[in-house]
Amino acid sequence: KAGVTQTPRYLIKTRGQQVTLSCSPISGHRSVSWYQQTPGQGLQFLFEYFSETQRNKGNFPGRFSGRQFSNSRSEMNVSTLELGDSALYLCASSLDSGYSEQFFGPGTRLTVL
Amino acid sequence: GDSVTQMEGPVTLSEEAFLTINCTYTATGYPSLFWYVQYPGEGLQLLLKATKADDKGSNKGFEATYRKETTSFHLEKGSVQVSDSAVYFCALKDSGSRLTFGEGTQLTVNP
């Protein structure tokens, strides 16, 4: 069974631009969570989507948003990029919301110049 | 809110040495506890987990016991290998899907 895939793997943007990252969960998994990893703040929870609905949200500004499609694929969008948004963005999928193990993808490395 | 504290790193050991990475947590409920490992350029891999007090998680020679009385979940391995070199994260999960991670501990094992 294929694992979690994230595209693109690397991305370079400039301040003020917006970016969309994509995550395809493991087949049959309906929950997708997003995390931001930076050297200074570590791993921080962004949000979780289950059955196309946002179930939970971390403490990030409104510039960070996401959505989930009927096939469980998820996208996250960051608008008006700032230098501090440079990070590894990790997607994790699980069978359902709340009690299952989470399986992580390889991440998208975003660099904001 | 929930929080996880790991021992300050990095940790450098010789091959076949004993490994301990300390992890303590603060949580209001009864969380599940996890250890994840991250190899260079990769995402996180679940190493082991424990879902209730006194549970012992184990995998690939690594072990950790959920200690409610000391709010700890220390990672141990009796004999490390060069291939164990990676960053290790302790994490907890409450009743939802949010994982709260520790700072991570860089482990380097020299031959």
Coordinates of C-alpha atoms in Angstrom, one line a residue:
Chain A
K1 CA 0.0 0.0 0.0
A2 CA 1.4 3.4 -1.0
G3 CA 2.3 5.7 1.8
V4 CA 1.5 9.4 2.3
T5 CA 2.6 11.5 -0.6
Q6 CA 3.3 15.2 -0.6
T7 CA 3.9 17.5 -3.5
P8 CA 5.9 19.4 -4.3
R9 CA 8.9 18.2 -2.2
Y10 CA 10.7 21.6 -2.5
L11 CA 9.4 25.0 -3.1
I12 CA 11.0 28.5 -3.2
K13 CA 8.8 31.6 -3.0
T14 CA 9.3 35.2 -2.3
R15 CA 7.7 37.3 0.4
G16 CA 4.1 38.3 -0.3
Q17 CA 3.4 35.4 -2.6
Q18 CA 1.0 32.6 -1.8
V19 CA 1.6 28.9 -1.9
T20 CA -0.5 25.7 -2.1
L21 CA 0.8 22.4 -0.8
S22 CA -0.8 19.0 -1.5
C23 CA -1.1 15.8 0.5
S24 CA -2.5 12.4 -0.6
P25 CA -3.2 10.2 2.3
I26 CA -2.9 6.4 2.5
S27 CA -5.7 4.8 0.6
G28 CA -8.7 4.4 2.9
H29 CA -7.5 7.0 5.4
R30 CA -10.0 9.8 5.9
S31 CA -8.2 12.1 8.4
V32 CA -5.4 14.4 7.3
S33 CA -3.4 16.6 9.7
W34 CA -0.8 19.2 8.9
Y35 CA 2.3 20.2 10.9
Q36 CA 4.9 22.8 10.5
Q37 CA 8.5 22.0 11.5
T38 CA 11.1 24.8 12.1
P39 CA 14.4 24.8 13.9
G40 CA 13.2 27.4 16.3
Q41 CA 9.6 26.3 17.1
G42 CA 9.9 22.6 16.5
L43 CA 6.9 20.6 15.3
Q44 CA 3.6 22.5 15.6
F45 CA 0.1 21.4 14.7
L46 CA -1.6 23.4 12.0
F47 CA -5.0 21.7 11.5
E48 CA -6.8 18.5 10.9
Y49 CA -9.4 17.6 8.3
F50 CA -11.8 14.7 8.4
S51 CA -14.5 14.0 5.9
E52 CA -13.9 17.4 4.3
T53 CA -14.4 19.3 7.5
Q54 CA -11.8 21.0 9.7
R55 CA -11.9 19.2 13.0
N56 CA -9.2 21.0 14.9
K57 CA -7.0 24.0 14.4
G58 CA -3.7 25.0 15.9
N59 CA -2.5 28.5 16.9
F60 CA -1.6 29.9 13.5
P61 CA -2.8 33.1 11.8
G62 CA -5.6 33.1 9.3
R63 CA -3.0 33.2 6.4
F64 CA -2.8 29.5 6.9
S65 CA -5.8 27.6 5.6
G66 CA -6.6 24.2 4.2
R67 CA -9.2 22.0 2.7
Q68 CA -10.0 18.4 2.1
F69 CA -11.6 16.9 -1.0
S70 CA -14.1 14.0 -1.3
N71 CA -11.2 11.6 -2.0
S72 CA -9.5 12.7 1.2
R73 CA -6.7 14.5 -0.5
S74 CA -5.9 17.7 1.3
E75 CA -4.3 21.0 0.4
M76 CA -3.0 23.7 2.6
N77 CA -2.5 27.3 1.5
V78 CA -0.4 30.0 2.9
S79 CA -1.1 33.6 1.7
T80 CA 1.1 36.7 1.9
L81 CA 4.2 34.6 2.7
E82 CA 6.6 35.9 5.3
L83 CA 10.3 34.9 5.8
G84 CA 9.3 33.1 9.0
D85 CA 7.0 30.7 7.0
S86 CA 10.1 28.9 5.7
A87 CA 9.7 25.4 7.1
L88 CA 9.2 21.8 6.5
Y89 CA 5.4 21.2 6.2
L90 CA 4.4 17.6 7.1
C91 CA 1.2 15.9 6.4
A92 CA 0.0 12.9 8.4
S93 CA -2.9 10.6 7.6
S94 CA -4.9 8.3 9.8
L95 CA -7.9 6.0 9.3
D96 CA -10.2 8.2 11.3
S97 CA -10.2 11.2 13.6
G98 CA -8.9 11.0 17.1
Y99 CA -7.8 7.5 18.0
S100 CA -5.7 6.0 15.1
E101 CA -2.0 6.1 14.5
Q102 CA -0.8 8.9 12.2
F103 CA 1.5 8.1 9.3
F104 CA 3.6 11.0 8.0
G105 CA 4.6 11.9 4.5
P106 CA 8.1 13.1 3.6
G107 CA 7.2 16.8 3.8
T108 CA 7.4 19.8 1.6
R109 CA 10.4 22.1 2.2
L110 CA 9.2 25.7 1.7
T111 CA 11.8 28.4 1.5
V112 CA 10.6 32.0 1.5
L113 CA 13.1 34.6 0.1
Chain B
G1 CA -2.1 23.1 27.8
D2 CA -0.4 19.9 27.0
S3 CA 3.4 19.9 26.7
V4 CA 6.3 17.5 26.2
T5 CA 9.9 18.0 27.4
Q6 CA 12.8 16.0 26.1
M7 CA 16.3 15.9 27.5
E8 CA 18.6 18.4 25.9
G9 CA 20.7 17.1 23.1
P10 CA 22.5 16.2 21.0
V11 CA 23.6 12.8 22.2
T12 CA 26.7 11.1 20.9
L13 CA 27.4 7.4 21.6
S14 CA 29.7 4.7 20.5
E15 CA 28.2 1.6 18.7
E16 CA 26.8 -0.9 21.2
A17 CA 26.4 1.6 24.0
F18 CA 23.2 1.9 26.1
L19 CA 20.8 4.7 25.1
T20 CA 18.4 6.6 27.2
I21 CA 16.5 9.7 26.0
N22 CA 14.4 11.2 28.7
C23 CA 10.8 12.5 28.1
T24 CA 8.3 14.0 30.5
Y25 CA 4.9 15.3 29.8
T26 CA 2.2 17.5 31.1
A27 CA -1.4 16.7 30.2
T28 CA -4.8 17.3 31.7
G29 CA -6.3 14.0 30.6
Y30 CA -5.0 10.5 29.8
P31 CA -3.0 10.9 26.7
S32 CA -1.4 8.3 24.4
L33 CA 2.4 8.6 24.2
F34 CA 4.6 8.1 21.2
W35 CA 8.2 8.1 20.0
Y36 CA 8.8 9.1 16.4
V37 CA 12.1 9.0 14.6
Q38 CA 13.2 11.3 11.7
Y39 CA 16.0 10.4 9.4
P40 CA 17.7 13.1 7.3
G41 CA 15.5 14.4 4.6
E42 CA 12.6 12.3 5.6
G43 CA 9.3 12.6 7.4
L44 CA 8.5 11.1 10.8
Q45 CA 8.2 7.4 11.4
L46 CA 6.4 6.0 14.3
L47 CA 8.9 4.0 16.5
L48 CA 6.6 2.9 19.3
K49 CA 3.6 3.9 21.3
A50 CA 1.8 3.3 24.6
T51 CA -1.9 4.1 25.2
K52 CA -2.3 3.7 29.0
A53 CA -0.3 3.8 32.2
D54 CA 2.2 1.0 32.7
D55 CA 2.0 0.0 29.0
K56 CA 5.4 -0.8 27.5
G57 CA 5.9 0.1 23.8
S58 CA 8.7 -1.7 21.9
N59 CA 10.1 -1.9 18.4
K60 CA 13.5 -2.6 16.8
G61 CA 15.1 -3.0 20.2
F62 CA 13.8 0.3 21.5
E63 CA 11.5 0.3 24.6
A64 CA 9.6 2.9 26.6
T65 CA 7.2 2.5 29.5
Y66 CA 4.3 4.9 30.2
R67 CA 4.8 6.0 33.8
K68 CA 1.8 8.0 35.0
E69 CA 3.2 8.6 38.5
T70 CA 6.3 10.4 37.1
T71 CA 4.6 11.6 33.9
S72 CA 7.5 10.1 31.9
F73 CA 8.0 8.0 28.8
H74 CA 11.8 7.5 28.5
L75 CA 13.2 5.8 25.4
E76 CA 15.9 3.1 25.9
K77 CA 17.9 0.8 23.8
G78 CA 20.4 -1.7 25.1
S79 CA 22.9 -1.6 22.2
V80 CA 22.7 1.2 19.6
Q81 CA 23.9 0.9 16.0
V82 CA 25.3 3.4 13.6
S83 CA 22.0 3.1 11.7
D84 CA 20.1 4.4 14.7
S85 CA 21.6 7.9 14.1
A86 CA 18.6 10.2 13.7
V87 CA 16.4 12.7 15.5
Y88 CA 14.0 11.2 18.0
F89 CA 10.7 13.0 19.1
C90 CA 8.6 12.2 22.0
A91 CA 4.9 13.1 21.5
L92 CA 1.5 12.9 23.2
K93 CA -2.0 12.8 21.7
D94 CA -5.1 13.7 23.6
S95 CA -8.6 12.5 22.7
G96 CA -8.4 14.4 19.4
S97 CA -5.9 14.0 16.6
R98 CA -3.5 16.8 17.6
L99 CA 0.0 15.5 18.4
T100 CA 2.1 17.6 20.8
F101 CA 5.9 17.1 20.2
G102 CA 9.0 17.5 22.3
E103 CA 11.9 19.5 21.0
G104 CA 13.6 16.4 19.5
T105 CA 16.9 14.8 20.4
Q106 CA 19.7 14.4 17.8
L107 CA 21.4 11.0 18.3
T108 CA 24.7 10.3 16.6
V109 CA 26.2 6.8 16.9
N110 CA 29.9 6.5 16.0
P111 CA 31.4 3.2 14.8

